[in-house]
Amino acid sequence: MHSLIRPNAWVGLKLPSGSTKVMQIIPNTTISLGKYGAFPANLVLGRPYHLTFEVLDKTSEENFSRLRIVPASELHAEAIAEEDEAEGNATPATGSANDAVITATEGEEFSLVDEKGNVVARSGREVIDDSAIQTLTQDEIEELKREGNNAGKDVITKLMLSHTALDQKTTFSLAKYKLLKTKKYIRRFQVVPIDVASFAQWQLEEKDASKIMDLRAEMFGLVGCWGNVHYGGEDSIIDDPHSRTDQGEETCVPIQTDELKGRWLAVDDTCGMLVAAMAERMGVLYPKEGNEEEETTTEQTAEAKQEVKTETPTQNGTAKENGDVEMADAVPETTVPERPKTTATNKKQKVRPRGSDFAIPFSQTNTLTIIHSTSQPNLSLLNYWNFDITAPNHPPHPLLNHLLNLTWLQLLKPELDTSYSTPPPTASAEELASWKPSRRGNFHRKRRRFARTRYIVDSTRAGNFSGLVCASSMDPISILKHTLPLLSGGAPVAIYSPSIEPLAALADCFSVPRRTAWTSGNVPETVGKSLEELERWEGNEQFPLNPTLLQGVSIHTSRARRWQVLPMRTHPLMTERGGADGYVFTAWRAKPAEGRVEARGKFKKIQPSSNKKASKAEEESTPVETPAAVEEDDAATAVKRKRADTLPPLDTEGASTPENAATDDVASPTKKRKVDGEVEV
Amino acid sequence: MDGTMAPVTRSQAPKISPFLEPGKTTKVGSLAILQLSRDNLQPVYLKAPAGKHDGYAEGAVVNTRYGSFPHSTMIGVPWGSQIRASKVDTGSRGRNNKRKRDKSDDNGREASATVTEEKTEQESTPAEVNDGSTAATKKVVADVSGFIHILPPTPEVWTSSLPHRTQVVYTPDYSYVLHRIRARPGSVLIEAGAGSGSFSHASVRAVYNGYPTEGERKGKVYSFEFHEQRYHKMNKELEEHNLDSLVHLTHRDVYNGGFLIDGKSPEAEAIFLDLPAPWEALHHLSRRNPKNPQDKDWVSPLNPRKSAHICTFSPCIEQVTKTVSALRRLGWVDIDMVEIANRKYHTSRERVGLNLSMDRGVNNSARDVDEALARLTEIETRFREHAAKSKESDDEMDGDDDGLIKRHEKKEQKGGKKRGGDKKVKIDHKPASPESFETPASGMPLWMEGRLITRGEPEIKTHTSYLVFATLPREWTEEDEATAAARHPVVGEQKVIGVVDKAARKQERREQLQKATGNRKARRMERAAELAVTAEGGASGVVP
């Protein structure tokens, strides 16, 4: 993450109104902020993030507005002045800060104001007449704005002064009125970098929350931490096999399962937001730092993205870029000696040394494998970090070597997938030299695609992933059915869902009674199967998943409540974004022991002798579970009791509860039953 | 206790912490977390079985209420494995190792473990006769019942298993904090008030991007702890976890001592203060000496090239007020205060119905109105029959309905099930007769019966602490501005981006369309526009 604003970087411009504009800062253009003014983009380029700028008035010599950096002391001038006042030392704040402060009349009580700054009620004071508020007419205000002096501060001051009831306003209402006017007229903005936190916030609150499945900041934190997503170790790229063009798939590099480390599996239906968050945690989202001053890479992307865009980046660019595939792939190969070294096809691109067709560009460690349900993954939001998975000849980006993608078909039935199952074409060097460049390009492209697909599919199917993270609209049970066998022992699972129901259904697959029935050998289908076979359990109606494959299943949610912290006016915000709460399912992959395992601990050995089926199940179930789980179950249960089941289920024991009272009076021979049947817990 | 245990060796320096790369299987000397039950986690350092340990013939043993687990059964297994309990003689150990005691009462007085990580919960295992004098490590025998799971350490399980030395920063809080203060691989983070180390472990995972070699800047955590015992304890822990080269722990009062390491700046860009009075430490975290900005000798602990992100963690609102005030005066921006409410949910099956199996957790009241109605009808029918019979016999005609019904019920009960069966009342979905009880009412197995529900945990944490976030932009001097202005001079700008007026937007759109004539989408748009025009024309043609 760079600390200075670089050309063509995507940034967020925070406006006084509280909204954020996300745009690409293209050099030599004018950035317009609507009513907050316009200024040349070059005036923010090369400046640090998080500074607040003020759009100054145009001087007579220049035809553009210059910017002024607003010091923090000025931003906080008002709060500081109020604080000082509250403490009684009415020393005015220092220097320039003071002219921005309009202090309120003292010694008044609080009052309530509505959204428009009108006083709704106040204690011990007459209510201000609604009509007698602002004497400036709209035209006059417009006129003032056109004159546009002093970055909007004049307008605010005039508005304040011409307010007939200003002297009647209390500190509280005055502050609120001022704030409202400031939001509307002051010409300031702050530049924030587009990182996962700020971008997701914007996407959630101002853009389209459904696109990222309502993922809130709290959820990114929870999913990332419970998924244990972190830097997965030094890159280790597989050596180039240097296979010749007349060699087929036998020269593909084999998967070295022991070398595969620090790999996470992801299912992402958030247009790449989840992938971005994971990549950020793994350190592969932002380009390497250090080359802060030299602008090599971004300058190139600049040319690629010359078209002026404000918000949505290249969704429509894919079609065009796909058309470029042939051209791009015609870039010369180092392994073909006869090939003339023409780099003319792609002048903008520095030609990276490219290995043979079967060279695998991916690292074996610190990778992110995404499984998608369409033939191409939808990772459109990654464009904001200058990564486009569809671009055939991508400028350097850390995700290129660390992001692997495959379809569910490739994972589950690779033999049906064309790019996996079609053997790569072969041709001798002479043959190749006689071909047209476009045919040659196609030939290499096919071979490269084959090698990559083969590697991704085989390495993914080799399993041993360090964790699974999901934010998907698909049923989580079906996802886990196929991904659980791929996880290494102890690997965490973190699944996000905007609503709790799918996660509850998932958690229910690992419920205590299910696990109990499974481990006690009551499931005929499991008999005689080895642990490996059971790991790849295909599921039936009663056991959609092997319930012993996950441990520590729980569902959480988190919610951040924001507060306003101001002198004497500290309280939680009145309104916040509603919508989906968001829940996270977490668990660890367990490796069950072979054979039947019984739990131990304090159980309720209160089973009355009975040959009833139901009670039999109970008998078997209780001891096989961990006692704590049983206790937990107990706590959740309102009615704790056990009784002989020879009796008709005519009543509940909780006879005193009003709902049951009637039944009891009429129908239940309670006393009798207690004597001969009931066993107290 | 005895010298036979191989000490945890740390000879090979860059050994990766099990927190960061646990490997595929458990290893000797590594930290492992034993999951006894869902929320009962216990950390253990695995020891090689080398002869007797602490009186156990099997070497080191973990005793839990779910059985005894010799370390030898937990070494070299894949993480996440389910471990069976072993038959361990816990009884004779007390006799042999401890002071000579009267043999008659050593059953009740088993020695509680003296090794800290082997907290013994006394639970007698089948005591078999074993003299325990064999020198070699005894071969372990699996017990008939009892198991645990062995998990790789992560900051989350570590936090859950922590012995509470101080207030712990839990996962919901630290996950959010690390996200907000932009702790990423390669970041340098300052943490003050290391406390129990939960945040340290989480933050080192967040900033880790490899173990540092000479002269290389890697992600690192600089941690400060004032409490001496906690400092020593934590230092030991970091060493045991192979995190000592990634976390630099200092024993210091940061209010007075500041955050420099040997007078040098750690160059941090993320800060987490879990202190009682964060405002007293804040002045150290400036770009320049706040008292004298011209002071050239003053060293800032912050990275001069980056914006710094801070979070303070305070339970009381007064602390927040003071912190925020201090932050404002020290030039921090984007000050934001939040509190995190986390909730955990349990799922269960809510089983309500008159005819469900008589299990724990079943609410034996009517499932719905139909069921209630059927049952009432049944009772009513029986009552009528009974009344008719009574009329015949012509006694007990006192007319008390309740009494009648009660007597009736009693009789019925004596009569047993046959009678009930005779008078079965048919209900379409579930017969309400006693017999129906023999098979699970719905034919569903126990675990699929009833409605799936979620409910919150019985006790929730309603308040942990207030989190105050703020950002300090990097310093930007006149010279910096001048160089930036020279690099990016204002030229005659033509194009406008951002909020553009209608005319400009239209013009742009037109250009875009022209450029992308081959574009399918553009063509579709054109077609739509054409269609609109023709439709308009058609409509106007009809109306006159």
CSV table of C-alpha atoms in Angstrom, one decimal, chain A residues 275-552:
chain,number,residue,atom,x,y,z
A,275,VAL,CA,-10.8,-12.6,-2.2
A,276,ALA,CA,-9.5,-9.1,-1.8
A,277,ALA,CA,-9.8,-9.2,1.9
A,278,MET,CA,-8.0,-12.6,2.1
A,279,ALA,CA,-5.3,-11.4,-0.3
A,280,GLU,CA,-4.8,-8.4,1.9
A,281,ARG,CA,-4.3,-10.6,4.9
A,282,MET,CA,-1.9,-12.8,2.9
A,283,GLY,CA,0.1,-9.8,1.7
A,284,VAL,CA,-0.7,-10.3,-2.0
A,285,LEU,CA,-3.1,-7.6,-2.8
A,286,TYR,CA,-0.9,-4.6,-3.0
A,287,PRO,CA,2.2,-4.3,-5.2
A,288,LYS,CA,5.5,-4.5,-3.4
A,289,GLU,CA,6.5,-1.3,-1.8
A,290,GLY,CA,9.9,0.4,-2.0
A,291,ASN,CA,9.6,1.6,-5.5
A,292,GLU,CA,7.5,4.5,-4.2
A,293,GLU,CA,9.3,7.1,-6.3
A,294,GLU,CA,9.8,5.2,-9.5
A,295,GLU,CA,6.6,4.8,-11.5
A,296,THR,CA,7.3,1.9,-13.7
A,297,THR,CA,4.4,-0.4,-13.4
A,298,THR,CA,1.5,2.0,-12.9
A,299,GLU,CA,2.6,4.1,-15.9
A,300,GLN,CA,2.0,1.1,-18.0
A,301,THR,CA,-1.4,0.3,-16.6
A,302,ALA,CA,-2.2,3.9,-17.1
A,303,GLU,CA,-2.0,3.5,-20.8
A,304,ALA,CA,-4.1,0.4,-20.7
A,305,LYS,CA,-6.7,2.2,-18.8
A,306,GLN,CA,-6.6,5.5,-20.6
A,307,GLU,CA,-10.3,5.8,-21.0
A,308,VAL,CA,-11.7,8.1,-18.4
A,309,LYS,CA,-13.9,6.3,-15.9
A,310,THR,CA,-15.3,7.5,-12.7
A,311,GLU,CA,-16.8,4.6,-10.9
A,312,THR,CA,-17.3,1.1,-12.3
A,313,PRO,CA,-14.1,-0.2,-13.7
A,314,THR,CA,-13.8,-2.6,-16.6
A,315,GLN,CA,-16.7,-4.9,-16.5
A,316,ASN,CA,-17.2,-4.3,-20.1
A,317,GLY,CA,-13.5,-4.5,-20.8
A,318,THR,CA,-13.5,-8.2,-20.7
A,319,ALA,CA,-14.9,-8.9,-24.1
A,320,LYS,CA,-12.5,-6.6,-25.8
A,321,GLU,CA,-9.6,-8.1,-23.9
A,322,ASN,CA,-10.6,-11.6,-24.8
A,323,GLY,CA,-10.4,-10.5,-28.3
A,324,ASP,CA,-6.8,-9.6,-27.7
A,325,VAL,CA,-5.9,-13.1,-26.5
A,326,GLU,CA,-4.4,-14.2,-29.8
A,327,MET,CA,-2.3,-11.1,-30.2
A,328,ALA,CA,-1.0,-11.2,-26.7
A,329,ASP,CA,-0.1,-14.9,-26.9
A,330,ALA,CA,1.9,-14.4,-29.9
A,331,VAL,CA,4.6,-12.9,-27.8
A,332,PRO,CA,7.8,-14.8,-28.5
A,333,GLU,CA,8.8,-17.8,-26.6
A,334,THR,CA,12.2,-18.2,-25.2
A,335,THR,CA,12.2,-21.9,-25.9
A,336,VAL,CA,11.7,-21.5,-29.6
A,337,PRO,CA,15.1,-20.5,-30.9
A,338,GLU,CA,14.0,-19.8,-34.5
A,339,ARG,CA,11.5,-17.3,-33.4
A,340,PRO,CA,12.4,-13.7,-34.4
A,341,LYS,CA,12.5,-11.5,-31.4
A,342,THR,CA,9.8,-9.1,-32.3
A,343,THR,CA,8.4,-7.4,-29.3
A,344,ALA,CA,6.3,-5.2,-31.5
A,345,THR,CA,3.1,-6.9,-30.7
A,346,ASN,CA,2.9,-5.4,-27.3
A,347,LYS,CA,5.2,-2.4,-27.1
A,348,LYS,CA,3.8,-1.1,-23.9
A,349,GLN,CA,4.5,-4.2,-22.0
A,350,LYS,CA,8.0,-4.9,-20.8
A,351,VAL,CA,8.5,-8.5,-22.0
A,352,ARG,CA,8.9,-10.7,-18.9
A,353,PRO,CA,11.1,-13.7,-19.4
A,354,ARG,CA,8.6,-16.4,-19.9
A,355,GLY,CA,9.4,-20.0,-19.3
A,356,SER,CA,8.4,-22.9,-21.4
A,357,ASP,CA,4.8,-23.7,-22.0
A,358,PHE,CA,4.6,-26.1,-19.1
A,359,ALA,CA,6.2,-23.7,-16.6
A,360,ILE,CA,3.8,-23.1,-13.7
A,361,PRO,CA,3.7,-19.5,-12.7
A,362,PHE,CA,2.0,-20.1,-9.4
A,363,SER,CA,3.7,-20.2,-6.0
A,364,GLN,CA,3.3,-23.4,-4.1
A,365,THR,CA,2.9,-21.5,-0.8
A,366,ASN,CA,0.8,-18.6,0.3
A,367,THR,CA,-1.9,-19.1,-2.3
A,368,LEU,CA,-5.6,-18.6,-2.6
A,369,THR,CA,-7.6,-21.1,-4.5
A,370,ILE,CA,-11.1,-20.0,-5.5
A,371,ILE,CA,-13.8,-22.4,-6.7
A,372,HIS,CA,-16.4,-20.8,-8.9
A,373,SER,CA,-19.7,-21.9,-10.3
A,374,THR,CA,-19.4,-20.1,-13.6
A,375,SER,CA,-16.8,-20.8,-16.2
A,376,GLN,CA,-15.0,-17.6,-15.4
A,377,PRO,CA,-14.9,-16.3,-11.8
A,378,ASN,CA,-16.5,-13.0,-11.1
A,379,LEU,CA,-13.8,-11.0,-9.5
A,380,SER,CA,-14.8,-7.6,-10.9
A,381,LEU,CA,-14.1,-5.7,-7.7
A,382,LEU,CA,-10.4,-6.6,-7.9
A,383,ASN,CA,-10.2,-4.1,-10.7
A,384,TYR,CA,-10.0,-1.4,-8.1
A,385,TRP,CA,-6.7,-2.9,-7.1
A,386,ASN,CA,-5.6,-3.0,-10.8
A,387,PHE,CA,-6.1,-6.8,-11.1
A,388,ASP,CA,-8.1,-8.2,-13.9
A,389,ILE,CA,-8.2,-12.0,-14.0
A,390,THR,CA,-9.4,-12.0,-17.6
A,391,ALA,CA,-6.5,-10.0,-18.9
A,392,PRO,CA,-4.3,-12.3,-20.9
A,393,ASN,CA,-1.1,-10.4,-20.6
A,394,HIS,CA,-1.4,-8.8,-17.3
A,395,PRO,CA,1.1,-6.3,-16.0
A,396,PRO,CA,2.9,-7.5,-12.8
A,397,HIS,CA,0.6,-8.0,-9.9
A,398,PRO,CA,1.2,-10.1,-6.8
A,399,LEU,CA,-2.1,-11.9,-7.3
A,400,LEU,CA,-1.0,-13.3,-10.6
A,401,ASN,CA,1.2,-15.9,-8.8
A,402,HIS,CA,-1.0,-16.4,-5.8
A,403,LEU,CA,-4.5,-16.6,-7.1
A,404,LEU,CA,-5.6,-20.0,-8.5
A,405,ASN,CA,-9.1,-20.5,-9.8
A,406,LEU,CA,-11.0,-23.5,-10.9
A,407,THR,CA,-14.6,-24.4,-11.5
A,408,TRP,CA,-16.6,-26.9,-9.6
A,409,LEU,CA,-16.7,-29.1,-12.6
A,410,GLN,CA,-12.9,-29.1,-12.8
A,411,LEU,CA,-12.7,-30.0,-9.1
A,412,LEU,CA,-15.3,-32.7,-9.1
A,413,LYS,CA,-15.4,-34.1,-12.6
A,414,PRO,CA,-12.2,-33.0,-14.3
A,415,GLU,CA,-12.6,-35.6,-17.0
A,416,LEU,CA,-15.6,-33.7,-18.3
A,417,ASP,CA,-13.7,-30.4,-18.5
A,418,THR,CA,-12.3,-29.8,-21.9
A,419,SER,CA,-9.3,-27.8,-20.9
A,420,TYR,CA,-8.3,-30.4,-18.4
A,421,SER,CA,-8.9,-33.5,-20.3
A,422,THR,CA,-7.8,-32.5,-23.8
A,423,PRO,CA,-4.1,-33.5,-24.2
A,424,PRO,CA,-1.9,-30.6,-25.2
A,425,PRO,CA,-1.0,-30.3,-28.9
A,426,THR,CA,2.6,-31.1,-29.9
A,427,ALA,CA,4.7,-30.0,-32.8
A,428,SER,CA,8.3,-30.2,-33.7
A,429,ALA,CA,10.3,-27.0,-33.8
A,430,GLU,CA,10.5,-27.1,-37.6
A,431,GLU,CA,6.8,-27.6,-38.0
A,432,LEU,CA,6.2,-24.8,-35.7
A,433,ALA,CA,8.5,-22.4,-37.5
A,434,SER,CA,6.5,-23.0,-40.7
A,435,TRP,CA,3.3,-21.8,-39.1
A,436,LYS,CA,1.8,-18.4,-39.2
A,437,PRO,CA,2.3,-16.4,-36.0
A,438,SER,CA,-1.3,-16.5,-35.0
A,439,ARG,CA,-1.4,-20.3,-35.3
A,440,ARG,CA,1.8,-20.5,-33.3
A,441,GLY,CA,0.3,-18.3,-30.7
A,442,ASN,CA,-2.8,-20.5,-30.4
A,443,PHE,CA,-0.6,-23.5,-30.1
A,444,HIS,CA,1.3,-22.1,-27.2
A,445,ARG,CA,-1.8,-20.8,-25.6
A,446,LYS,CA,-3.4,-24.2,-25.6
A,447,ARG,CA,-0.3,-25.8,-24.2
A,448,ARG,CA,0.0,-23.2,-21.4
A,449,ARG,CA,-3.6,-23.4,-20.6
A,450,PHE,CA,-3.4,-27.2,-20.3
A,451,ALA,CA,-0.4,-27.1,-18.0
A,452,ARG,CA,-2.0,-24.5,-15.8
A,453,THR,CA,-5.3,-26.2,-15.6
A,454,ARG,CA,-3.7,-29.5,-14.9
A,455,TYR,CA,-1.6,-28.0,-12.1
A,456,ILE,CA,-4.5,-26.1,-10.5
A,457,VAL,CA,-6.9,-29.0,-10.6
A,458,ASP,CA,-4.4,-31.6,-9.4
A,459,SER,CA,-2.9,-29.5,-6.7
A,460,THR,CA,-6.4,-28.6,-5.4
A,461,ARG,CA,-7.5,-32.2,-5.5
A,462,ALA,CA,-4.4,-33.1,-3.6
A,463,GLY,CA,-6.1,-31.3,-0.7
A,464,ASN,CA,-4.3,-30.4,2.5
A,465,PHE,CA,-5.6,-26.8,2.5
A,466,SER,CA,-4.9,-24.6,5.5
A,467,GLY,CA,-8.4,-23.3,5.7
A,468,LEU,CA,-11.7,-22.7,4.0
A,469,VAL,CA,-13.4,-19.3,3.8
A,470,CYS,CA,-16.7,-18.8,2.1
A,471,ALA,CA,-19.1,-16.0,1.3
A,472,SER,CA,-21.4,-17.6,-1.1
A,473,SER,CA,-25.0,-17.7,-2.0
A,474,MET,CA,-24.8,-21.4,-2.6
A,475,ASP,CA,-25.9,-23.8,0.1
A,476,PRO,CA,-23.0,-24.2,2.5
A,477,ILE,CA,-23.8,-27.9,3.1
A,478,SER,CA,-23.1,-28.6,-0.5
A,479,ILE,CA,-19.9,-26.6,-0.4
A,480,LEU,CA,-18.7,-28.4,2.6
A,481,LYS,CA,-19.6,-31.8,1.2
A,482,HIS,CA,-16.9,-31.4,-1.5
A,483,THR,CA,-14.4,-29.2,0.3
A,484,LEU,CA,-14.2,-30.9,3.7
A,485,PRO,CA,-12.1,-33.7,2.4
A,486,LEU,CA,-9.6,-31.2,0.9
A,487,LEU,CA,-8.8,-29.6,4.3
A,488,SER,CA,-5.9,-30.7,6.4
A,489,GLY,CA,-6.5,-31.8,9.9
A,490,GLY,CA,-7.2,-28.9,12.3
A,491,ALA,CA,-7.8,-26.5,9.5
A,492,PRO,CA,-10.4,-23.8,10.3
A,493,VAL,CA,-13.6,-23.3,8.4
A,494,ALA,CA,-15.2,-19.9,8.3
A,495,ILE,CA,-18.4,-19.4,6.4
A,496,TYR,CA,-20.1,-16.1,6.1
A,497,SER,CA,-23.8,-15.7,5.4
A,498,PRO,CA,-26.0,-12.6,5.5
A,499,SER,CA,-28.7,-14.6,7.2
A,500,ILE,CA,-28.5,-17.2,9.9
A,501,GLU,CA,-30.8,-19.9,8.4
A,502,PRO,CA,-28.3,-21.6,6.0
A,503,LEU,CA,-25.7,-21.6,8.7
A,504,ALA,CA,-28.1,-23.0,11.3
A,505,ALA,CA,-29.0,-25.8,8.8
A,506,LEU,CA,-25.3,-26.5,8.4
A,507,ALA,CA,-24.6,-26.5,12.1
A,508,ASP,CA,-27.5,-28.9,12.5
A,509,CYS,CA,-25.6,-31.4,10.4
A,510,PHE,CA,-23.1,-31.5,13.2
A,511,SER,CA,-25.6,-31.7,16.0
A,512,VAL,CA,-25.0,-33.8,19.1
A,513,PRO,CA,-27.7,-36.4,18.3
A,514,ARG,CA,-26.4,-36.7,14.8
A,515,ARG,CA,-22.8,-37.2,15.8
A,516,THR,CA,-23.9,-39.6,18.5
A,517,ALA,CA,-25.9,-41.8,16.1
A,518,TRP,CA,-23.1,-41.7,13.6
A,519,THR,CA,-20.3,-42.8,16.0
A,520,SER,CA,-22.4,-45.4,17.7
A,521,GLY,CA,-22.7,-47.2,14.4
A,522,ASN,CA,-26.4,-46.8,14.0
A,523,VAL,CA,-26.0,-45.8,10.4
A,524,PRO,CA,-26.1,-48.9,8.3
A,525,GLU,CA,-24.4,-47.2,5.3
A,526,THR,CA,-21.3,-46.4,7.2
A,527,VAL,CA,-20.6,-49.9,8.4
A,528,GLY,CA,-17.5,-51.4,6.9
A,529,LYS,CA,-16.3,-48.2,5.4
A,530,SER,CA,-12.8,-47.0,6.1
A,531,LEU,CA,-12.1,-43.5,7.5
A,532,GLU,CA,-11.0,-42.3,4.0
A,533,GLU,CA,-14.2,-43.5,2.5
A,534,LEU,CA,-16.1,-41.8,5.3
A,535,GLU,CA,-14.2,-38.6,4.7
A,536,ARG,CA,-15.6,-38.5,1.2
A,537,TRP,CA,-19.1,-39.4,2.5
A,538,GLU,CA,-21.5,-38.4,-0.2
A,539,GLY,CA,-24.3,-37.7,2.2
A,540,ASN,CA,-27.8,-39.1,2.5
A,541,GLU,CA,-31.0,-37.6,3.6
A,542,GLN,CA,-30.4,-38.1,7.3
A,543,PHE,CA,-26.7,-37.3,7.2
A,544,PRO,CA,-26.0,-34.7,4.6
A,545,LEU,CA,-22.4,-34.5,5.9
A,546,ASN,CA,-20.2,-36.8,7.9
A,547,PRO,CA,-20.9,-35.2,11.3
A,548,THR,CA,-17.5,-36.1,12.8
A,549,LEU,CA,-15.5,-34.1,10.3
A,550,LEU,CA,-15.9,-30.8,12.1
A,551,GLN,CA,-15.3,-29.8,15.7
A,552,GLY,CA,-16.1,-26.7,17.7
